[in-house]
CSV table of C-alpha atoms in Angstrom, one decimal:
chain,number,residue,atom,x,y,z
A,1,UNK,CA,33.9,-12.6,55.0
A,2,UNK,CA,36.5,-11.1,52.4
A,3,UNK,CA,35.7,-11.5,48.3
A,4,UNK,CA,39.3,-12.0,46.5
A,5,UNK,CA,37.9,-9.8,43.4
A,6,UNK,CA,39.8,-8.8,41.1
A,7,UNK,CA,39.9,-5.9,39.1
A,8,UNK,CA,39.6,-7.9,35.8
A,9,UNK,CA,36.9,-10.1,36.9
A,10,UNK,CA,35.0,-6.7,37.7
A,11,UNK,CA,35.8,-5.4,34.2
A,12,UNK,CA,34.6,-9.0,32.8
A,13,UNK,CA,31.3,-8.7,35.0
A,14,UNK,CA,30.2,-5.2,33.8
A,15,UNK,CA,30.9,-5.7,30.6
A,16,UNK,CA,28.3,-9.5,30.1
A,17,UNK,CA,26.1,-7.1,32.4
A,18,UNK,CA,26.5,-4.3,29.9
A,19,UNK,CA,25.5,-6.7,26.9
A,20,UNK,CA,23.2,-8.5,28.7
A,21,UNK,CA,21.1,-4.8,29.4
A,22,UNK,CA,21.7,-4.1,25.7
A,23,UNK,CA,19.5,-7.3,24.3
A,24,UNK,CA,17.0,-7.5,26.9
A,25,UNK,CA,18.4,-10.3,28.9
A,26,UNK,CA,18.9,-12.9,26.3
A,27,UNK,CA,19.6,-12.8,22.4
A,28,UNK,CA,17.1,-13.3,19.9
A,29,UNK,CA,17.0,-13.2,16.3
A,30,UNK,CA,15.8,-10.1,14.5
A,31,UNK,CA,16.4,-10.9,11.3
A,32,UNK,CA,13.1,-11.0,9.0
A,33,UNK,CA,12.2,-14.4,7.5
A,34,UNK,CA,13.3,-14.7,3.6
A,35,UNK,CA,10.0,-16.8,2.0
A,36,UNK,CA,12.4,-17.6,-0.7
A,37,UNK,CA,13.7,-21.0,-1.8
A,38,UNK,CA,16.9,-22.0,-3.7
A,39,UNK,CA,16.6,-22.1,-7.3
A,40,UNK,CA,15.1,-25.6,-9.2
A,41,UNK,CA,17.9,-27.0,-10.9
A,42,UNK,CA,21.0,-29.3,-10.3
A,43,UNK,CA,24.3,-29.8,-11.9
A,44,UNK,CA,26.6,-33.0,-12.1
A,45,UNK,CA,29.1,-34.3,-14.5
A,46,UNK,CA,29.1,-37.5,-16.4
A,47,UNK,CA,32.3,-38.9,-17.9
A,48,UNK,CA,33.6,-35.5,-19.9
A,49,UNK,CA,29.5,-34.3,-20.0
A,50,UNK,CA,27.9,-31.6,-18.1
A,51,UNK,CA,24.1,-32.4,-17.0
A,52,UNK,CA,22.1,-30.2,-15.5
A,53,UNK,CA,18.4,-31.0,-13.9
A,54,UNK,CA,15.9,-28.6,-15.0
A,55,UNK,CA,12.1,-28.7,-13.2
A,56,UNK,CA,9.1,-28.1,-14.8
A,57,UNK,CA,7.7,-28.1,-11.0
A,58,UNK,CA,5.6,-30.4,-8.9
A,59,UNK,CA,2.8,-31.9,-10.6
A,60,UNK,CA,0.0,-33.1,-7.9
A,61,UNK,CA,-2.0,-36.0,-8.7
A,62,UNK,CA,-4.2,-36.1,-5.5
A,63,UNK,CA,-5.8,-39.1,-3.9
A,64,UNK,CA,-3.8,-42.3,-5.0
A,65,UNK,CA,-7.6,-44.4,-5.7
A,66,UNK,CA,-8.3,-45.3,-9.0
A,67,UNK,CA,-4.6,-43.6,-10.0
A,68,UNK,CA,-2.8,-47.0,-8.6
A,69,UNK,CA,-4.8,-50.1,-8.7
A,70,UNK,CA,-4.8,-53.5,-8.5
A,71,UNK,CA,-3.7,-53.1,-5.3
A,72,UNK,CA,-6.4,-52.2,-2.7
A,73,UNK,CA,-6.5,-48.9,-1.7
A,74,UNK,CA,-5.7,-49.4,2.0
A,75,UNK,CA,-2.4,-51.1,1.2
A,76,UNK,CA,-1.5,-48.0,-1.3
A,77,UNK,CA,-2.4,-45.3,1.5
A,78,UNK,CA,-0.5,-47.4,3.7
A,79,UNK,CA,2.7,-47.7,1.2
A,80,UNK,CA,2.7,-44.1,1.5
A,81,UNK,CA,2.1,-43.2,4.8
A,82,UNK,CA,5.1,-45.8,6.1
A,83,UNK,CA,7.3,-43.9,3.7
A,84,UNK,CA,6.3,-40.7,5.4
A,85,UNK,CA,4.2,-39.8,2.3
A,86,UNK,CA,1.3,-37.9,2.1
A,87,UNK,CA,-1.9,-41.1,1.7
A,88,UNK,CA,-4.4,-38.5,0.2
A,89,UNK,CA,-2.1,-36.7,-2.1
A,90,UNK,CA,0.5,-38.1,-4.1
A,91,UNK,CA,3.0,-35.6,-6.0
A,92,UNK,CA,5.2,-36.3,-8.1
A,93,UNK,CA,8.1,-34.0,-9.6
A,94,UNK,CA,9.0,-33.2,-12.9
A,95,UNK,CA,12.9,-33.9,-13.7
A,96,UNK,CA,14.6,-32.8,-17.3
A,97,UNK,CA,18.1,-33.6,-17.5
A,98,UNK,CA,20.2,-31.6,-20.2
A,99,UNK,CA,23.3,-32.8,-21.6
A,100,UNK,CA,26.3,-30.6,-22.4
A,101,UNK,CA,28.4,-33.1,-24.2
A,102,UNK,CA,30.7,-30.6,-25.3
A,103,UNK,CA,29.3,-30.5,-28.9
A,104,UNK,CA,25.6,-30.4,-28.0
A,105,UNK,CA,23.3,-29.4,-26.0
A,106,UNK,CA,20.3,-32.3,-25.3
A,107,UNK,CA,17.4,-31.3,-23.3
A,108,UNK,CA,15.3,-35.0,-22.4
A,109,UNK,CA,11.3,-34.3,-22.5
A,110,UNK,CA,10.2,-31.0,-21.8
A,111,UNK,CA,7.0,-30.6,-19.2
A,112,UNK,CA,3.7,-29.3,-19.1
A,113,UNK,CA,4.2,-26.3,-20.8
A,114,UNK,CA,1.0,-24.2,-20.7
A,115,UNK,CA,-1.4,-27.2,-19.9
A,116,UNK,CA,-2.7,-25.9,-16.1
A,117,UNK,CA,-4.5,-30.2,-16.4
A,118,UNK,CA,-2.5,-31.1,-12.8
A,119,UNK,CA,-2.7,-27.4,-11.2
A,120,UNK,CA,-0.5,-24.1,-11.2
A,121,UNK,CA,2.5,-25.5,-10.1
A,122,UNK,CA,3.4,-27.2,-13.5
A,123,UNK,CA,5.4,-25.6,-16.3
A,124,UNK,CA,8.0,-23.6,-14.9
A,125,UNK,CA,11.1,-25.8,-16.9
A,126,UNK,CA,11.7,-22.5,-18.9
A,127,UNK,CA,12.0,-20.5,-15.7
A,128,UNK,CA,14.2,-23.4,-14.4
A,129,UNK,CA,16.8,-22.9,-16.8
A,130,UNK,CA,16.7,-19.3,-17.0
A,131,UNK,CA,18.0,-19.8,-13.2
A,132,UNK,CA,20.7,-22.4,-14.3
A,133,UNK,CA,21.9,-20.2,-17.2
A,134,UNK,CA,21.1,-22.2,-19.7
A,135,UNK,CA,19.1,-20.2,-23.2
A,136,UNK,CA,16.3,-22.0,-25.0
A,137,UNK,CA,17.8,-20.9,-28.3
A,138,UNK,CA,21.2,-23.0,-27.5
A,139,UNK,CA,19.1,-26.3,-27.4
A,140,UNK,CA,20.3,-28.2,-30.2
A,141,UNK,CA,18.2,-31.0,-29.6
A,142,UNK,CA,14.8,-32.0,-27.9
A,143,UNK,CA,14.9,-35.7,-26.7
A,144,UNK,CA,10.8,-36.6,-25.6
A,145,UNK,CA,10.4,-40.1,-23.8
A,146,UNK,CA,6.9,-39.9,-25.4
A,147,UNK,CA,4.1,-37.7,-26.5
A,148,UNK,CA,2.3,-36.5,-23.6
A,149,UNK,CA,4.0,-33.3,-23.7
A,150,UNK,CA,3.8,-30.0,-23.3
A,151,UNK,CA,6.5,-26.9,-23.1
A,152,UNK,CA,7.4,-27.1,-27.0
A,153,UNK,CA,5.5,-23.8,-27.7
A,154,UNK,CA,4.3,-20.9,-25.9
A,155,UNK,CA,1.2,-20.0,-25.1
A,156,UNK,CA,1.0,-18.4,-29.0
A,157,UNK,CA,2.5,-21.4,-30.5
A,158,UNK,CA,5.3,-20.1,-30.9
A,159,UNK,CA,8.2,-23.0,-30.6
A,160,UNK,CA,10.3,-22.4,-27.5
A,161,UNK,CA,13.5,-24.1,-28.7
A,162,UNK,CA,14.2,-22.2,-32.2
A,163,UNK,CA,17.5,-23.9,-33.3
A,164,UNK,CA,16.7,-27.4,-31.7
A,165,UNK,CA,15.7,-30.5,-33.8
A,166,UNK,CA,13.2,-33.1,-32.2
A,167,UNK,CA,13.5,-36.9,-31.4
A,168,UNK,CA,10.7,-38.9,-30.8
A,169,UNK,CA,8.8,-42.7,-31.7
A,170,UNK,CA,7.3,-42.6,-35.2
A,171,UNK,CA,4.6,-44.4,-33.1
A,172,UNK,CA,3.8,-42.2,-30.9
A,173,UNK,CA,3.8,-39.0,-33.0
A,174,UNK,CA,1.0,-41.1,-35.3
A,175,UNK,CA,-0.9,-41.4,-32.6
A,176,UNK,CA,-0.9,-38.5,-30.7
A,177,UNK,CA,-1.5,-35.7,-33.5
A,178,UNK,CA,-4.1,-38.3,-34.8
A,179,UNK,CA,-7.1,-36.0,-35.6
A,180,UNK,CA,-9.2,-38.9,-35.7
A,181,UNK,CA,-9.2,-39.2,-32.3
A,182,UNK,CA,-10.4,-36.1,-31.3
A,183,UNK,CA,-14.0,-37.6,-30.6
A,184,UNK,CA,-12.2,-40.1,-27.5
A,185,UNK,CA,-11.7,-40.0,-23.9
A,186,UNK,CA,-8.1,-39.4,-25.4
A,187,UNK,CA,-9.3,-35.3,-26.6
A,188,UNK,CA,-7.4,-33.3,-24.6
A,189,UNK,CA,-4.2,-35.6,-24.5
A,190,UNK,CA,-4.6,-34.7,-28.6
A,191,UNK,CA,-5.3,-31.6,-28.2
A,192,UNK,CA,-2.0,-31.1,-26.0
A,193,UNK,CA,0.6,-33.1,-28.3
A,194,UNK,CA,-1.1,-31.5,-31.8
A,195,UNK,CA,-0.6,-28.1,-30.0
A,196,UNK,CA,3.1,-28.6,-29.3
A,197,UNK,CA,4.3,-30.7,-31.9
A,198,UNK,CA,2.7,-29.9,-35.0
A,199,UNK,CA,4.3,-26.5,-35.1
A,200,UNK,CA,7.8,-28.0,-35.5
A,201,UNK,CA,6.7,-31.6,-37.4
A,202,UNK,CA,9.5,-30.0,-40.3
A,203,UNK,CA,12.0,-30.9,-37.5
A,204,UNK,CA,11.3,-33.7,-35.9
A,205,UNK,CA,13.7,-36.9,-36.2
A,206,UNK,CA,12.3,-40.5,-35.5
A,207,UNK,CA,14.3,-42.8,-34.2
A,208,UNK,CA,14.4,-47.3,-33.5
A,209,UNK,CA,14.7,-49.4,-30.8
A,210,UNK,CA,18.6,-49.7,-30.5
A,211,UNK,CA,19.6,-47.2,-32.1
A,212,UNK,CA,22.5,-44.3,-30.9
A,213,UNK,CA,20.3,-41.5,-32.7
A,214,UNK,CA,22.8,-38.7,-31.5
A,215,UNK,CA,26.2,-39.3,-29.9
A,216,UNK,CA,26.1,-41.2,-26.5
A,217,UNK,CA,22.1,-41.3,-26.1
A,218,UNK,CA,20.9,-44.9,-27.5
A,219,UNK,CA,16.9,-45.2,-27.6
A,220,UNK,CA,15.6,-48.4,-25.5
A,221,UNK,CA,11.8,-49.1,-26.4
A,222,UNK,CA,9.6,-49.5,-22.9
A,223,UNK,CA,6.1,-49.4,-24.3
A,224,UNK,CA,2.6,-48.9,-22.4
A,225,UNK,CA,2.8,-45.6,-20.8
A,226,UNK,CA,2.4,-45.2,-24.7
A,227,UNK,CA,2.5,-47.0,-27.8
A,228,UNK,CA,5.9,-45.7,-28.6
A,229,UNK,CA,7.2,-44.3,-24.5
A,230,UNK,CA,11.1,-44.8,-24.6
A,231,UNK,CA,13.8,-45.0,-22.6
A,232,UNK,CA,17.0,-43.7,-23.1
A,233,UNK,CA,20.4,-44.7,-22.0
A,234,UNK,CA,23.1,-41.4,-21.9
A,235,UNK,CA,26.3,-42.1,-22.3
A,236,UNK,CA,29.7,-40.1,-22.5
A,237,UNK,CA,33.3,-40.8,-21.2
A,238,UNK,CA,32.8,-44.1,-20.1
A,239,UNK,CA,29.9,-43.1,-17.1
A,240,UNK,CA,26.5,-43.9,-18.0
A,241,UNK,CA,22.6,-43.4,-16.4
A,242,UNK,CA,19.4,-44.5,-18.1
A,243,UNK,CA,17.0,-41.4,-18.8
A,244,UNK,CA,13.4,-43.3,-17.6
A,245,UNK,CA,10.9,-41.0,-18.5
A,246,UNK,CA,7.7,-42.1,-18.0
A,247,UNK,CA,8.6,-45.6,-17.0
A,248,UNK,CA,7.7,-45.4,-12.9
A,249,UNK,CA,5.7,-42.7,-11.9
A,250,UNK,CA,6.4,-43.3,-8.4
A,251,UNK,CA,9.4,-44.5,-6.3
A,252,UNK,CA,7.4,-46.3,-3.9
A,253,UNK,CA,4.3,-47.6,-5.1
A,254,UNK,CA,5.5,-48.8,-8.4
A,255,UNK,CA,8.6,-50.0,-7.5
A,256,UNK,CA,7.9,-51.6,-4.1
A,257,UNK,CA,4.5,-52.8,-6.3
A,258,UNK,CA,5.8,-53.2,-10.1
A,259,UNK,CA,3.1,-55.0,-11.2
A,260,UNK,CA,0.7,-52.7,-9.8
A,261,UNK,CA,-1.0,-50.5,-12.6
A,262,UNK,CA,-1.3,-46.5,-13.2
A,263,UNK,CA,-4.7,-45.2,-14.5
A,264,UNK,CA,-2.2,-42.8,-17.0
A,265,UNK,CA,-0.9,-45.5,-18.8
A,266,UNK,CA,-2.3,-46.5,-22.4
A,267,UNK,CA,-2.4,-50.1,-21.8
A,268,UNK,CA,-1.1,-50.5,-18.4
A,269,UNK,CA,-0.5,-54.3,-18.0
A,270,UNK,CA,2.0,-53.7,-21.2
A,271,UNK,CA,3.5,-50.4,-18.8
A,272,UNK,CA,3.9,-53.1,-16.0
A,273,UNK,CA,5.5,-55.6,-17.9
A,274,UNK,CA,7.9,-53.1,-19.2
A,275,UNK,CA,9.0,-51.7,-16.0
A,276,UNK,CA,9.5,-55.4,-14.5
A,277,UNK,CA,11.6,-56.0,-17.8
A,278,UNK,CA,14.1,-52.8,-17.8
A,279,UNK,CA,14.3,-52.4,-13.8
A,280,UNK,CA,15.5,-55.7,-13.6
A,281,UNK,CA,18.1,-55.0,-16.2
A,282,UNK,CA,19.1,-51.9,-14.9
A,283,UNK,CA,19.2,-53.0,-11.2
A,284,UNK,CA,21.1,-56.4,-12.8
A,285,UNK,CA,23.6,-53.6,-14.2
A,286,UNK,CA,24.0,-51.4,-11.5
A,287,UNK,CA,23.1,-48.6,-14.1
A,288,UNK,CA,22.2,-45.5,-12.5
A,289,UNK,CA,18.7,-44.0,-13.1
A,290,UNK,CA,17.5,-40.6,-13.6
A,291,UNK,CA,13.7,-40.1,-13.4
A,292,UNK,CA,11.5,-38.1,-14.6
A,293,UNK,CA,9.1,-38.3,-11.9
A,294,UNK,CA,10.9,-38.9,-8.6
A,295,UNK,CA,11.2,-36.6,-5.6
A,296,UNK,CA,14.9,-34.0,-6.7
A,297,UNK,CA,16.3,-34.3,-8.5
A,298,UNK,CA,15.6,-38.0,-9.2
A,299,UNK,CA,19.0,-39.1,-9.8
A,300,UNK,CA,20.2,-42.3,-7.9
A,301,UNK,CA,19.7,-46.6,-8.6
A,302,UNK,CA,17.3,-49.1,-8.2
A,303,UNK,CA,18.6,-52.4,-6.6
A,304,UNK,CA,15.9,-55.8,-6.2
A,305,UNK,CA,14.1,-55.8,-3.1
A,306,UNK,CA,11.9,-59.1,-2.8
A,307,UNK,CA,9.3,-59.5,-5.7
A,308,UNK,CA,9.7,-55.4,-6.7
A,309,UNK,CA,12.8,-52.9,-5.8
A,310,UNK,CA,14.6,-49.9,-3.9
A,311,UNK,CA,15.6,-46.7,-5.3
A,312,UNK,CA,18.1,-45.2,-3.7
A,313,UNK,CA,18.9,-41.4,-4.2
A,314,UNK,CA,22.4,-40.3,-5.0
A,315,UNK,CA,24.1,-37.7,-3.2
A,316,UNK,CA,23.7,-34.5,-4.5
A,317,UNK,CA,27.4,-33.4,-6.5
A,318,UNK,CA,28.6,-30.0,-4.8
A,319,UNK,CA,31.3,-28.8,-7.5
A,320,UNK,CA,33.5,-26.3,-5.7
C-alpha cells in the first residue's frame, strides 16, 4: 500500500504534534482566578441629565415570616422559590440614584451609613461613588424618601456631604428626632435618624405634596412606610422615572401581593394602600420606576398583572 504524503501535510503534522507535547495533550487554563467583582454603580442618561446608581450594598432581611404577612407563609416561601428566590432569606438591594442635571448634583436617600442593624454588607454608598467618580463634597443636595436613614454622618458625626442642603417631610423629621420616643419599640430607629440628621437640622429644607422643590424633582406623598415616606418623580428634557424609595420593598412579593403587609412599615395597611394607589398610576402612565430596594440596579416599569403587577427590568445603558 502506497501513502500520497506530502511534504506539507508532514510539516502540518509535526508541528499540532509539537504543540500538542508542549501542553500536555490538551489546553487548559492557567490563568489564576480573580475573586474580584465589577464596581457597584451604574450610569444612564435622562433627557439632558446624567444619573448614576450608587449602592449602599445588599441589605439581608432573612426568613420572609412575620416580615411579609397576611399572606401565609407557605404561599410567601413559595412566591419566592418560583421566582428562583432564595424562601429562607430574602435580600434586598440598596439603589441611590444621583442626578447630574447639569446645574446640580441630587443624590436621592442615602443608606445605612454606619448602622451594622441588617449585617456587614450595608453602608458601602460612599465607597460606591468613590468608584463612579463622584466626591461627597460636590453634592449639592440630599433628596431622603423618608427618615429611616443612615450615611448622613460618619462614624464621628461628622456630615458626609459638606456643601449639600437636605430635603425631607416636615412630618417625618418631627417624628423621627422626637426624643420623646426614645422609651418605644421605635428606640433605635430614633437613635439612627437623631444621629444623622440632627447634625445638619441648619440645612435641611421641607418640602409639600406637589411641589417641584428643586428643578425637575416634584415630591409625590405615599405615606405608611412612614408618616411622611415620599415619592419622587425626576424629571429633565422631556424623559421622566419615579424615584420610589421605600414604597415596595420587594419586586415579587409586594407587587405580585400589593396588599400584602411588611412588618417595617409604620402603619402598614396605610403602606399597602399607598402602593396600590401610585403603582396603578404609574403602571396606568407607563412611567418608569427606579427603586430603592430592587435586585441592580432597580431601574425598569411596573405594568398590571391580575389583582397586583410585573416589574420589568430595563436593559442596562452601555454608553460607548
Amino acid at each position: 500500500m502506497t501513502l500520497n504524503v506530502s511534504r506539507r501535510s508532514l510539516l502540518a503534522l509535526g508541528a499540532g504534534l509539537g504543540a500538542s507535547t508542549i501542553l500536555g495533550g490538551t489546553a487548559e487554563a492557567r490563568a489564576p482566578k480573580l475573586g474580584t467583582q465589577t464596581p457597584y454603580w451604574h450610569r444612564f442618561t435622562l433627557g439632558d441629565a446624567e444619573v448614576t446608581v450608587v449602592s449602599d450594598g445588599p441589605l439581608p432581611l432573612g426568613d420572609p415570616s412575620g416580615t411579609f404577612t397576611g399572606v401565609p407563609k407557605e404561599e410567601v416561601k413559595k412566591m419566592l422559590s418560583d421566582n428562583f428566590l432564595s424562601p429562607d432569606n430574602v435580600v434586598l438591594e440598596q439603589n441611590s440614584p444621583i442626578v447630574n442635571t447639569g446645574d446640580k448634583l441630587i443624590l436621592f436617600d442615602t443608606g445605612m451609613g454606619t448602622s451594622k442593624a441588617f449585617g456587614p454588607t450595608t453602608g458601602r454608598q460612599q465607597k460606591s461613588m468613590k468608584e463612579a467618580g463622584i466626591k461627597p463634597e460636590d453634592i449639592d443636595a440630599v433628596v431622603l424618601s423618608h427618615a429611616h436613614i443612615g450615611g448622613i454622618v460618619d462614624a464621628d458625626n461628622k456630615p458626609l456631604f459638606p456643601n449639600a442642603q437636605y430635603y425631607i417631610a416636615q412630618s417625618d423629621l418631627d417624628f423621627w428626632t422626637d426624643e420623646g420616643k426614645m422609651g418605644s419599640p421605635l428606640k433605635d430607629f430614633i437613635v439612627h435618624a437623631r444621629k444623622n440628621l440632627l447634625p445638619v437640622r441648619d440645612r435641611i429644607v421641607f418640602f409639600k405634596d406637589g411641589q417641584e422643590f428643586l428643578p425637575g424633582v416634584q415630591a409625590i406623598a405615599a405615606p405608611g412606610h412612614t408618616v411622611g415616606h415620599t415619592i419622587f418623580m425626576v424629571s429633565s428634557g422631556g424623559k421622566s422615572f419615579a424615584f420610589l424609595g421605600d414604597l415596595s420593598h420587594h419586586a415579587v412579593l409586594l407587587l405580585e401581593r400589593p396588599r400584602m403587609e411588611f412588618s417595617y412599615d409604620t402603619d402598614p395597611k396605610q403602606a399597602a394602600a399607598s402602593r396600590v394607589k401610585l403603582l396603578e398610576m404609574l403602571a396606568a402612565n407607563k412611567t418608569p420606576v427606579m427603586s430603592y430596594h430592587f435586585a441592580w440596579p432597580g431601574y425598569g416599569h411596573v405594568a398590571k398583572a391580575g389583582e397586583g403587577f410585573h416589574y420589568y427590568p430595563e436593559p442596562m445603558q452601555m454608553n460607548l
